[in-house]
mmCIF file of C-alpha atoms in Angstrom:
data_model
loop_
_atom_site.group_PDB
_atom_site.id
_atom_site.type_symbol
_atom_site.label_atom_id
_atom_site.label_comp_id
_atom_site.label_asym_id
_atom_site.label_seq_id
_atom_site.Cartn_x
_atom_site.Cartn_y
_atom_site.Cartn_z
ATOM 1 C CA SER A 1 -3.009 15.179 13.247
ATOM 2 C CA GLN A 2 -3.895 11.894 11.612
ATOM 3 C CA LYS A 3 -1.640 8.965 12.343
ATOM 4 C CA ILE A 4 -1.484 5.256 11.682
ATOM 5 C CA GLU A 5 1.108 3.596 13.868
ATOM 6 C CA GLN A 6 2.335 0.060 13.991
ATOM 7 C CA ASN A 7 4.182 0.145 17.218
ATOM 8 C CA SER A 8 6.688 -2.588 16.536
ATOM 9 C CA GLU A 9 9.073 -1.703 13.767
ATOM 10 C CA ALA A 10 10.472 -5.231 13.955
ATOM 11 C CA LEU A 11 9.291 -8.419 15.602
ATOM 12 C CA ASN A 12 11.204 -11.685 15.940
ATOM 13 C CA ILE A 13 9.431 -14.863 16.976
ATOM 14 C CA GLN A 14 10.147 -18.560 17.096
ATOM 15 C CA GLU A 15 8.669 -20.830 14.454
ATOM 16 C CA GLY A 16 5.369 -22.320 15.571
ATOM 17 C CA LYS A 17 4.463 -19.445 17.865
ATOM 18 C CA THR A 18 1.722 -16.903 17.259
ATOM 19 C CA ALA A 19 2.809 -13.514 15.977
ATOM 20 C CA THR A 20 0.684 -10.548 17.051
ATOM 21 C CA LEU A 21 1.054 -7.221 15.266
ATOM 22 C CA THR A 22 -0.644 -4.010 16.366
ATOM 23 C CA CYS A 23 -2.054 -1.122 14.372
ATOM 24 C CA ASN A 24 -3.271 2.014 16.130
ATOM 25 C CA TYR A 25 -4.799 5.021 14.463
ATOM 26 C CA THR A 26 -5.782 8.512 15.559
ATOM 27 C CA ASN A 27 -8.109 11.092 14.059
ATOM 28 C CA TYR A 28 -9.571 8.667 11.564
ATOM 29 C CA SER A 29 -12.997 7.052 11.460
ATOM 30 C CA PRO A 30 -12.443 4.295 8.917
ATOM 31 C CA ALA A 31 -15.265 2.249 7.535
ATOM 32 C CA TYR A 32 -12.836 -0.645 7.212
ATOM 33 C CA LEU A 33 -9.224 -1.565 7.704
ATOM 34 C CA GLN A 34 -6.960 -3.788 5.631
ATOM 35 C CA TRP A 35 -3.773 -5.745 6.204
ATOM 36 C CA TYR A 36 -1.124 -6.288 3.548
ATOM 37 C CA ARG A 37 2.079 -8.251 3.273
ATOM 38 C CA GLN A 38 5.102 -6.750 1.541
ATOM 39 C CA ASP A 39 8.266 -8.615 0.631
ATOM 40 C CA PRO A 40 11.512 -6.704 -0.060
ATOM 41 C CA GLY A 41 11.479 -4.938 -3.406
ATOM 42 C CA ARG A 42 7.876 -5.923 -4.107
ATOM 43 C CA GLY A 43 4.490 -4.266 -3.939
ATOM 44 C CA PRO A 44 2.057 -5.025 -1.098
ATOM 45 C CA VAL A 45 -0.204 -8.054 -1.336
ATOM 46 C CA PHE A 46 -3.699 -7.887 0.130
ATOM 47 C CA LEU A 47 -4.404 -10.275 3.010
ATOM 48 C CA LEU A 48 -7.562 -9.341 4.889
ATOM 49 C CA LEU A 49 -10.199 -6.641 5.163
ATOM 50 C CA ILE A 50 -12.296 -6.054 8.280
ATOM 51 C CA ARG A 51 -15.250 -3.697 8.474
ATOM 52 C CA GLU A 52 -16.088 -1.367 11.345
ATOM 53 C CA ASN A 53 -19.045 -3.511 12.368
ATOM 54 C CA GLU A 54 -16.962 -6.695 12.468
ATOM 55 C CA LYS A 55 -15.025 -7.620 15.563
ATOM 56 C CA GLU A 56 -12.967 -10.413 14.067
ATOM 57 C CA LYS A 57 -12.091 -11.894 10.692
ATOM 58 C CA ARG A 58 -10.211 -15.106 9.984
ATOM 59 C CA LYS A 59 -8.479 -16.579 6.967
ATOM 60 C CA GLU A 60 -6.547 -19.807 7.373
ATOM 61 C CA ARG A 61 -3.774 -19.049 9.917
ATOM 62 C CA LEU A 62 -4.548 -15.328 9.948
ATOM 63 C CA LYS A 63 -6.861 -13.502 12.332
ATOM 64 C CA VAL A 64 -7.651 -9.802 12.465
ATOM 65 C CA THR A 65 -9.561 -7.907 15.134
ATOM 66 C CA PHE A 66 -10.888 -4.378 14.910
ATOM 67 C CA ASP A 67 -11.785 -2.284 17.954
ATOM 68 C CA THR A 68 -13.174 1.083 16.882
ATOM 69 C CA THR A 69 -13.385 2.238 20.511
ATOM 70 C CA LEU A 70 -9.696 1.647 21.109
ATOM 71 C CA LYS A 71 -8.937 2.640 17.499
ATOM 72 C CA GLN A 72 -6.848 -0.458 17.158
ATOM 73 C CA SER A 73 -6.509 -3.528 14.989
ATOM 74 C CA LEU A 74 -4.581 -6.654 15.914
ATOM 75 C CA PHE A 75 -3.191 -9.041 13.307
ATOM 76 C CA HIS A 76 -2.348 -12.578 14.375
ATOM 77 C CA ILE A 77 -0.454 -15.296 12.524
ATOM 78 C CA THR A 78 -0.793 -18.643 14.250
ATOM 79 C CA ALA A 79 1.662 -21.521 13.885
ATOM 80 C CA SER A 80 4.099 -19.105 12.271
ATOM 81 C CA GLN A 81 6.546 -20.336 9.638
ATOM 82 C CA PRO A 82 9.797 -18.862 8.282
ATOM 83 C CA ALA A 83 7.923 -18.197 5.043
ATOM 84 C CA ASP A 84 5.748 -15.739 6.965
ATOM 85 C CA SER A 85 8.781 -13.466 7.383
ATOM 86 C CA ALA A 86 7.908 -10.183 5.667
ATOM 87 C CA THR A 87 6.775 -6.651 6.412
ATOM 88 C CA TYR A 88 3.113 -6.373 7.322
ATOM 89 C CA LEU A 89 1.242 -3.160 6.709
ATOM 90 C CA CYS A 90 -2.120 -2.028 7.979
ATOM 91 C CA ALA A 91 -4.063 0.402 5.850
ATOM 92 C CA LEU A 92 -7.301 2.240 6.242
ATOM 93 C CA ASP A 93 -9.683 4.014 3.969
ATOM 94 C CA PRO A 94 -11.328 6.973 5.681
ATOM 95 C CA GLY A 95 -14.003 6.920 3.023
ATOM 96 C CA ALA A 96 -12.184 9.174 0.608
ATOM 97 C CA ASN A 97 -11.618 6.406 -1.923
ATOM 98 C CA ASN A 98 -7.946 5.943 -1.101
ATOM 99 C CA LEU A 99 -5.755 4.052 1.328
ATOM 100 C CA PHE A 100 -3.390 5.346 3.963
ATOM 101 C CA PHE A 101 -0.752 2.983 5.265
ATOM 102 C CA GLY A 102 0.808 2.388 8.627
ATOM 103 C CA THR A 103 4.507 2.365 9.217
ATOM 104 C CA GLY A 104 4.795 -1.413 8.887
ATOM 105 C CA THR A 105 6.160 -4.183 11.096
ATOM 106 C CA ARG A 106 8.999 -6.336 9.841
ATOM 107 C CA LEU A 107 8.343 -9.870 11.067
ATOM 108 C CA THR A 108 11.088 -12.462 11.226
ATOM 109 C CA VAL A 109 10.164 -16.037 12.071
ATOM 110 C CA ILE A 110 13.179 -17.905 13.376
ATOM 111 C CA PRO A 111 13.409 -21.612 12.522
ATOM 112 C CA GLY B 1 -6.452 -12.583 -7.792
ATOM 113 C CA ALA B 2 -6.250 -9.599 -10.100
ATOM 114 C CA VAL B 3 -2.891 -8.714 -11.591
ATOM 115 C CA VAL B 4 -1.318 -5.301 -11.891
ATOM 116 C CA SER B 5 1.921 -4.880 -13.774
ATOM 117 C CA GLN B 6 4.454 -2.072 -13.798
ATOM 118 C CA HIS B 7 7.106 -1.277 -16.330
ATOM 119 C CA PRO B 8 9.979 -0.844 -16.010
ATOM 120 C CA SER B 9 10.854 -2.635 -12.796
ATOM 121 C CA ARG B 10 14.095 -0.694 -12.502
ATOM 122 C CA VAL B 11 15.333 2.461 -14.150
ATOM 123 C CA ILE B 12 18.507 4.460 -13.777
ATOM 124 C CA CYS B 13 18.624 7.892 -15.334
ATOM 125 C CA LYS B 14 20.701 11.028 -15.361
ATOM 126 C CA SER B 15 19.663 14.109 -13.462
ATOM 127 C CA GLY B 16 17.461 16.387 -15.538
ATOM 128 C CA THR B 17 15.892 13.681 -17.674
ATOM 129 C CA SER B 18 12.284 12.539 -17.538
ATOM 130 C CA VAL B 19 11.174 9.021 -16.753
ATOM 131 C CA LYS B 20 7.843 7.392 -17.539
ATOM 132 C CA ILE B 21 6.475 4.482 -15.508
ATOM 133 C CA GLU B 22 3.542 2.444 -16.769
ATOM 134 C CA CYS B 23 0.952 0.706 -14.649
ATOM 135 C CA ARG B 24 -1.459 -1.781 -16.212
ATOM 136 C CA SER B 25 -4.354 -3.784 -14.842
ATOM 137 C CA LEU B 26 -4.121 -7.039 -16.755
ATOM 138 C CA ASP B 27 -7.413 -8.778 -16.122
ATOM 139 C CA PHE B 28 -9.822 -6.137 -14.904
ATOM 140 C CA GLN B 29 -10.863 -2.599 -15.655
ATOM 141 C CA ALA B 30 -9.492 -0.137 -13.150
ATOM 142 C CA THR B 31 -11.678 2.894 -12.778
ATOM 143 C CA THR B 32 -9.313 4.226 -10.147
ATOM 144 C CA MET B 33 -5.558 3.969 -9.977
ATOM 145 C CA PHE B 34 -3.239 5.167 -7.254
ATOM 146 C CA TRP B 35 0.435 6.070 -7.197
ATOM 147 C CA TYR B 36 2.521 5.613 -4.091
ATOM 148 C CA ARG B 37 6.103 6.357 -3.199
ATOM 149 C CA GLN B 38 8.106 4.376 -0.678
ATOM 150 C CA PHE B 39 11.464 5.240 0.862
ATOM 151 C CA PRO B 40 13.692 2.497 2.310
ATOM 152 C CA LYS B 41 12.216 0.948 5.441
ATOM 153 C CA LYS B 42 9.332 3.401 5.327
ATOM 154 C CA SER B 43 5.685 2.961 4.565
ATOM 155 C CA LEU B 44 3.884 3.772 1.357
ATOM 156 C CA MET B 45 2.954 7.398 0.863
ATOM 157 C CA LEU B 46 0.044 8.145 -1.409
ATOM 158 C CA MET B 47 1.039 10.596 -4.107
ATOM 159 C CA ALA B 48 -2.067 10.866 -6.226
ATOM 160 C CA THR B 49 -5.352 9.260 -7.189
ATOM 161 C CA SER B 50 -6.489 9.122 -10.780
ATOM 162 C CA ASN B 51 -9.787 8.208 -12.332
ATOM 163 C CA GLU B 52 -9.979 7.202 -15.962
ATOM 164 C CA GLY B 53 -10.489 10.225 -18.173
ATOM 165 C CA SER B 54 -10.124 12.732 -15.354
ATOM 166 C CA LYS B 55 -7.298 14.808 -13.951
ATOM 167 C CA ALA B 56 -5.431 13.227 -11.084
ATOM 168 C CA THR B 57 -5.971 14.363 -7.512
ATOM 169 C CA TYR B 58 -2.649 14.988 -5.826
ATOM 170 C CA GLU B 59 -1.924 14.690 -2.135
ATOM 171 C CA GLN B 60 -0.663 17.700 -0.261
ATOM 172 C CA GLY B 61 3.003 18.348 -0.869
ATOM 173 C CA VAL B 62 3.165 16.438 -4.175
ATOM 174 C CA GLU B 63 4.051 18.654 -7.128
ATOM 175 C CA LYS B 64 1.665 17.956 -9.967
ATOM 176 C CA ASP B 65 3.988 19.528 -12.528
ATOM 177 C CA LYS B 66 6.804 17.304 -11.325
ATOM 178 C CA PHE B 67 4.850 14.062 -11.265
ATOM 179 C CA LEU B 68 2.602 13.931 -14.308
ATOM 180 C CA ILE B 69 -0.120 11.323 -14.183
ATOM 181 C CA ASN B 70 -2.191 10.179 -17.111
ATOM 182 C CA HIS B 71 -5.018 7.638 -16.836
ATOM 183 C CA ALA B 72 -6.039 7.428 -20.452
ATOM 184 C CA SER B 73 -7.775 4.061 -20.377
ATOM 185 C CA LEU B 74 -9.365 1.667 -17.918
ATOM 186 C CA THR B 75 -6.266 -0.506 -17.944
ATOM 187 C CA LEU B 76 -3.372 1.942 -18.129
ATOM 188 C CA SER B 77 -2.027 4.767 -16.013
ATOM 189 C CA THR B 78 1.357 6.414 -16.413
ATOM 190 C CA LEU B 79 3.498 8.414 -14.029
ATOM 191 C CA THR B 80 6.128 10.675 -15.554
ATOM 192 C CA VAL B 81 8.810 12.072 -13.285
ATOM 193 C CA THR B 82 9.900 15.232 -15.066
ATOM 194 C CA SER B 83 13.383 16.691 -14.788
ATOM 195 C CA ALA B 84 14.349 14.033 -12.290
ATOM 196 C CA HIS B 85 16.824 14.780 -9.526
ATOM 197 C CA PRO B 86 18.619 12.473 -7.080
ATOM 198 C CA GLU B 87 16.060 13.232 -4.379
ATOM 199 C CA ASP B 88 13.401 11.692 -6.644
ATOM 200 C CA SER B 89 15.129 8.331 -6.305
ATOM 201 C CA SER B 90 12.626 6.037 -4.672
ATOM 202 C CA PHE B 91 10.416 2.981 -5.067
ATOM 203 C CA TYR B 92 7.240 3.896 -6.940
ATOM 204 C CA ILE B 93 4.238 1.603 -6.633
ATOM 205 C CA CYS B 94 0.906 1.797 -8.406
ATOM 206 C CA SER B 95 -2.337 0.150 -7.447
ATOM 207 C CA ALA B 96 -5.663 -0.297 -9.151
ATOM 208 C CA ARG B 97 -9.211 -0.695 -7.958
ATOM 209 C CA SER B 98 -12.317 -1.525 -9.937
ATOM 210 C CA GLY B 99 -14.914 -0.057 -7.569
ATOM 211 C CA THR B 100 -16.608 3.166 -8.595
ATOM 212 C CA SER B 101 -18.185 4.200 -5.323
ATOM 213 C CA ALA B 102 -16.372 6.493 -2.953
ATOM 214 C CA THR B 103 -17.110 3.986 -0.229
ATOM 215 C CA SER B 104 -16.325 0.911 -2.269
ATOM 216 C CA THR B 105 -14.538 -1.811 -0.412
ATOM 217 C CA ASP B 106 -13.180 -3.325 -3.601
ATOM 218 C CA THR B 107 -9.661 -4.450 -2.982
ATOM 219 C CA GLN B 108 -6.738 -2.455 -4.257
ATOM 220 C CA TYR B 109 -4.285 -4.577 -6.194
ATOM 221 C CA PHE B 110 -0.717 -3.391 -6.192
ATOM 222 C CA GLY B 111 1.905 -3.535 -8.867
ATOM 223 C CA PRO B 112 5.375 -4.923 -8.170
ATOM 224 C CA GLY B 113 6.920 -1.473 -7.996
ATOM 225 C CA THR B 114 9.524 0.467 -9.976
ATOM 226 C CA ARG B 115 12.889 1.299 -8.483
ATOM 227 C CA LEU B 116 14.021 4.700 -9.780
ATOM 228 C CA THR B 117 17.617 5.788 -9.304
ATOM 229 C CA VAL B 118 18.596 9.258 -10.462
ATOM 230 C CA LEU B 119 22.309 9.829 -10.796
#
Protein backbone atom coordinates (compact mmCIF):
# COMPACT_ATOMS: atom_id res chain seq x y z
CA SER A 1 0.00 0.00 0.00
CA GLN A 2 1.03 3.60 -0.46
CA LYS A 3 2.44 5.37 2.55
CA ILE A 4 4.05 8.67 3.42
CA GLU A 5 5.68 8.52 6.83
CA GLN A 6 7.37 11.17 8.87
CA ASN A 7 9.01 9.03 11.43
CA SER A 8 9.19 11.53 14.25
CA GLU A 9 5.79 12.52 15.52
CA ALA A 10 7.47 15.12 17.73
CA LEU A 11 10.95 16.59 17.85
CA ASN A 12 12.39 18.87 20.52
CA ILE A 13 15.63 20.74 19.92
CA GLN A 14 17.60 23.52 21.52
CA GLU A 15 17.52 26.98 19.99
CA GLY A 16 20.39 27.52 17.58
CA LYS A 17 20.73 23.86 16.64
CA THR A 18 19.80 22.33 13.31
CA ALA A 19 16.51 20.47 13.15
CA THR A 20 16.35 17.54 10.73
CA LEU A 21 12.98 16.06 9.79
CA THR A 22 12.54 12.91 7.72
CA CYS A 23 9.92 11.95 5.17
CA ASN A 24 9.83 8.44 3.74
CA TYR A 25 7.42 7.18 1.13
CA THR A 26 6.55 3.80 -0.34
CA ASN A 27 4.80 2.79 -3.54
CA TYR A 28 4.91 6.28 -4.98
CA SER A 29 7.01 7.68 -7.81
CA PRO A 30 6.54 11.41 -7.30
CA ALA A 31 7.74 13.93 -9.80
CA TYR A 32 8.30 16.33 -6.92
CA LEU A 33 7.89 16.65 -3.19
CA GLN A 34 6.84 19.63 -1.09
CA TRP A 35 7.24 20.72 2.51
CA TYR A 36 4.66 22.75 4.40
CA ARG A 37 4.44 24.37 7.79
CA GLN A 38 1.21 24.22 9.78
CA ASP A 39 0.49 26.17 12.94
CA PRO A 40 -2.30 25.04 15.32
CA GLY A 41 -5.75 25.77 13.96
CA ARG A 42 -4.40 27.06 10.66
CA GLY A 43 -4.01 25.74 7.14
CA PRO A 44 -0.62 24.61 5.82
CA VAL A 45 1.78 27.16 4.38
CA PHE A 46 4.02 26.20 1.48
CA LEU A 47 7.76 26.26 2.17
CA LEU A 48 9.73 24.43 -0.50
CA LEU A 49 9.32 22.22 -3.54
CA ILE A 50 12.02 19.85 -4.81
CA ARG A 51 11.86 17.97 -8.08
CA GLU A 52 12.91 14.37 -8.67
CA ASN A 53 15.97 15.47 -10.63
CA GLU A 54 17.13 17.83 -7.88
CA LYS A 55 19.23 16.56 -5.02
CA GLU A 56 19.01 19.63 -2.82
CA LYS A 57 17.09 22.88 -2.55
CA ARG A 58 17.75 25.78 -0.20
CA LYS A 59 15.77 28.78 0.97
CA GLU A 60 17.24 30.99 3.66
CA ARG A 61 17.66 28.74 6.74
CA LEU A 62 15.81 25.84 5.12
CA LYS A 63 17.33 22.98 3.16
CA VAL A 64 15.57 20.03 1.56
CA THR A 65 17.11 16.93 0.03
CA PHE A 66 15.38 14.36 -2.13
CA ASP A 67 16.72 10.84 -2.67
CA THR A 68 14.49 8.92 -5.07
CA THR A 69 16.55 5.75 -4.58
CA LEU A 70 16.00 5.75 -0.83
CA LYS A 71 12.51 7.22 -1.33
CA GLN A 72 13.30 9.80 1.28
CA SER A 73 13.37 13.54 1.76
CA LEU A 74 15.16 15.35 4.57
CA PHE A 75 14.13 18.81 5.75
CA HIS A 76 16.66 20.87 7.69
CA ILE A 77 16.20 24.10 9.62
CA THR A 78 19.52 25.63 10.58
CA ALA A 79 20.03 28.04 13.47
CA SER A 80 16.57 27.12 14.73
CA GLN A 81 14.48 29.67 16.60
CA PRO A 82 11.46 29.30 18.91
CA ALA A 83 9.38 30.86 16.14
CA ASP A 84 10.15 27.79 14.02
CA SER A 85 8.05 25.69 16.41
CA ALA A 86 5.20 24.23 14.34
CA THR A 87 4.11 21.04 12.62
CA TYR A 88 5.94 20.34 9.38
CA LEU A 89 4.31 18.27 6.69
CA CYS A 90 5.79 16.67 3.62
CA ALA A 91 3.53 16.16 0.64
CA LEU A 92 3.92 14.56 -2.72
CA ASP A 93 2.09 14.67 -5.98
CA PRO A 94 2.22 11.33 -7.78
CA GLY A 95 1.28 13.10 -10.97
CA ALA A 96 -2.45 12.82 -10.47
CA ASN A 97 -2.90 16.55 -9.94
CA ASN A 98 -3.36 16.31 -6.18
CA LEU A 99 -1.28 16.20 -3.03
CA PHE A 100 -0.95 13.49 -0.44
CA PHE A 101 0.41 14.45 2.95
CA GLY A 102 2.65 12.76 5.44
CA THR A 103 1.76 12.32 9.06
CA GLY A 104 3.60 15.46 10.16
CA THR A 105 6.33 16.20 12.69
CA ARG A 106 5.63 18.59 15.53
CA LEU A 107 8.81 20.59 16.11
CA THR A 108 9.44 22.44 19.34
CA VAL A 109 12.46 24.71 19.58
CA ILE A 110 13.41 25.28 23.19
CA PRO A 111 14.85 28.69 24.08
CA GLY B 1 1.94 34.89 -2.06
CA ALA B 2 -1.55 34.01 -3.22
CA VAL B 3 -4.36 34.18 -0.70
CA VAL B 4 -7.13 31.68 -0.15
CA SER B 5 -9.92 32.45 2.27
CA GLN B 6 -12.47 30.23 3.94
CA HIS B 7 -15.74 31.13 5.54
CA PRO B 8 -16.80 30.53 8.20
CA SER B 9 -13.73 29.88 10.31
CA ARG B 10 -15.81 28.11 12.93
CA VAL B 11 -19.28 26.67 12.88
CA ILE B 12 -21.31 24.80 15.45
CA CYS B 13 -24.48 23.11 14.31
CA LYS B 14 -27.07 20.63 15.47
CA SER B 15 -27.09 17.07 14.26
CA GLY B 16 -29.13 16.65 11.10
CA THR B 17 -28.56 20.14 9.72
CA SER B 18 -26.50 21.02 6.67
CA VAL B 19 -23.48 23.29 6.71
CA LYS B 20 -21.91 25.13 3.79
CA ILE B 21 -18.25 26.15 3.77
CA GLU B 22 -16.93 28.60 1.19
CA CYS B 23 -13.44 28.68 -0.23
CA ARG B 24 -12.27 31.65 -2.29
CA SER B 25 -9.07 32.42 -4.14
CA LEU B 26 -8.66 36.15 -3.64
CA ASP B 27 -6.01 37.18 -6.11
CA PHE B 28 -5.77 34.42 -8.68
CA GLN B 29 -8.00 32.16 -10.71
CA ALA B 30 -8.09 28.64 -9.36
CA THR B 31 -8.78 26.10 -12.04
CA THR B 32 -8.48 23.36 -9.46
CA MET B 33 -9.56 23.36 -5.85
CA PHE B 34 -9.10 20.67 -3.25
CA TRP B 35 -10.91 19.84 -0.03
CA TYR B 36 -9.13 18.20 2.85
CA ARG B 37 -10.20 16.97 6.25
CA GLN B 38 -7.94 16.89 9.27
CA PHE B 39 -8.52 15.17 12.61
CA PRO B 40 -6.68 16.34 15.74
CA LYS B 41 -2.96 15.61 15.58
CA LYS B 42 -3.42 13.85 12.26
CA SER B 43 -2.41 14.75 8.76
CA LEU B 44 -4.57 16.18 6.03
CA MET B 45 -6.70 13.69 4.15
CA LEU B 46 -7.74 14.60 0.64
CA MET B 47 -11.49 14.37 0.25
CA ALA B 48 -12.08 15.56 -3.27
CA THR B 49 -10.66 17.49 -6.20
CA SER B 50 -12.80 19.88 -8.19
CA ASN B 51 -12.21 21.64 -11.45
CA GLU B 52 -14.22 24.71 -12.36
CA GLY B 53 -17.40 23.76 -14.16
CA SER B 54 -16.92 20.03 -13.68
CA LYS B 55 -18.12 17.47 -11.18
CA ALA B 56 -15.78 16.85 -8.28
CA THR B 57 -13.63 13.74 -8.11
CA TYR B 58 -13.96 12.12 -4.72
CA GLU B 59 -11.35 10.01 -2.98
CA GLN B 60 -12.18 6.46 -2.04
CA GLY B 61 -14.32 6.26 1.06
CA VAL B 62 -15.69 9.81 0.79
CA GLU B 63 -19.45 9.92 0.29
CA LYS B 64 -20.26 12.31 -2.52
CA ASP B 65 -23.89 12.64 -1.43
CA LYS B 66 -22.73 13.54 2.06
CA PHE B 67 -20.11 16.07 1.05
CA LEU B 68 -21.45 18.14 -1.83
CA ILE B 69 -18.86 20.15 -3.70
CA ASN B 70 -19.59 22.93 -6.13
CA HIS B 71 -16.90 24.80 -8.07
CA ALA B 72 -19.05 27.26 -9.94
CA SER B 73 -16.42 29.87 -10.72
CA LEU B 74 -12.66 30.23 -10.96
CA THR B 75 -12.54 31.86 -7.55
CA LEU B 76 -15.14 30.01 -5.50
CA SER B 77 -15.71 26.45 -4.37
CA THR B 78 -18.18 25.34 -1.72
CA LEU B 79 -18.37 22.24 0.43
CA THR B 80 -21.74 21.37 1.92
CA VAL B 81 -21.86 18.80 4.69
CA THR B 82 -25.39 17.43 4.46
CA SER B 83 -27.29 16.04 7.42
CA ALA B 84 -24.27 16.52 9.64
CA HIS B 85 -23.57 14.14 12.50
CA PRO B 86 -21.10 14.36 15.39
CA GLU B 87 -18.64 12.13 13.54
CA ASP B 88 -18.45 14.82 10.83
CA SER B 89 -16.87 17.18 13.35
CA SER B 90 -13.45 18.00 12.02
CA PHE B 91 -11.17 20.67 10.60
CA TYR B 92 -11.92 21.21 6.91
CA ILE B 93 -9.29 22.87 4.75
CA CYS B 94 -9.49 23.91 1.13
CA SER B 95 -6.67 24.67 -1.24
CA ALA B 96 -6.45 26.16 -4.69
CA ARG B 97 -4.07 25.81 -7.58
CA SER B 98 -3.91 27.77 -10.80
CA GLY B 99 -2.10 25.20 -12.95
CA THR B 100 -4.10 23.38 -15.59
CA SER B 101 -1.74 20.56 -16.43
CA ALA B 102 -1.99 17.24 -14.67
CA THR B 103 1.72 17.50 -14.02
CA SER B 104 1.73 21.15 -13.08
CA THR B 105 4.02 22.06 -10.26
CA ASP B 106 2.07 25.21 -9.47
CA THR B 107 1.91 25.62 -5.75
CA GLN B 108 -1.24 24.80 -3.85
CA TYR B 109 -2.31 27.61 -1.57
CA PHE B 110 -4.28 26.60 1.47
CA GLY B 111 -7.10 28.33 3.23
CA PRO B 112 -7.04 28.89 6.99
CA GLY B 113 -9.47 26.06 7.64
CA THR B 114 -12.98 25.73 9.06
CA ARG B 115 -13.59 24.07 12.40
CA LEU B 116 -16.91 22.21 12.28
CA THR B 117 -18.49 20.98 15.49
CA VAL B 118 -21.70 18.99 15.25
CA LEU B 119 -23.62 18.66 18.48
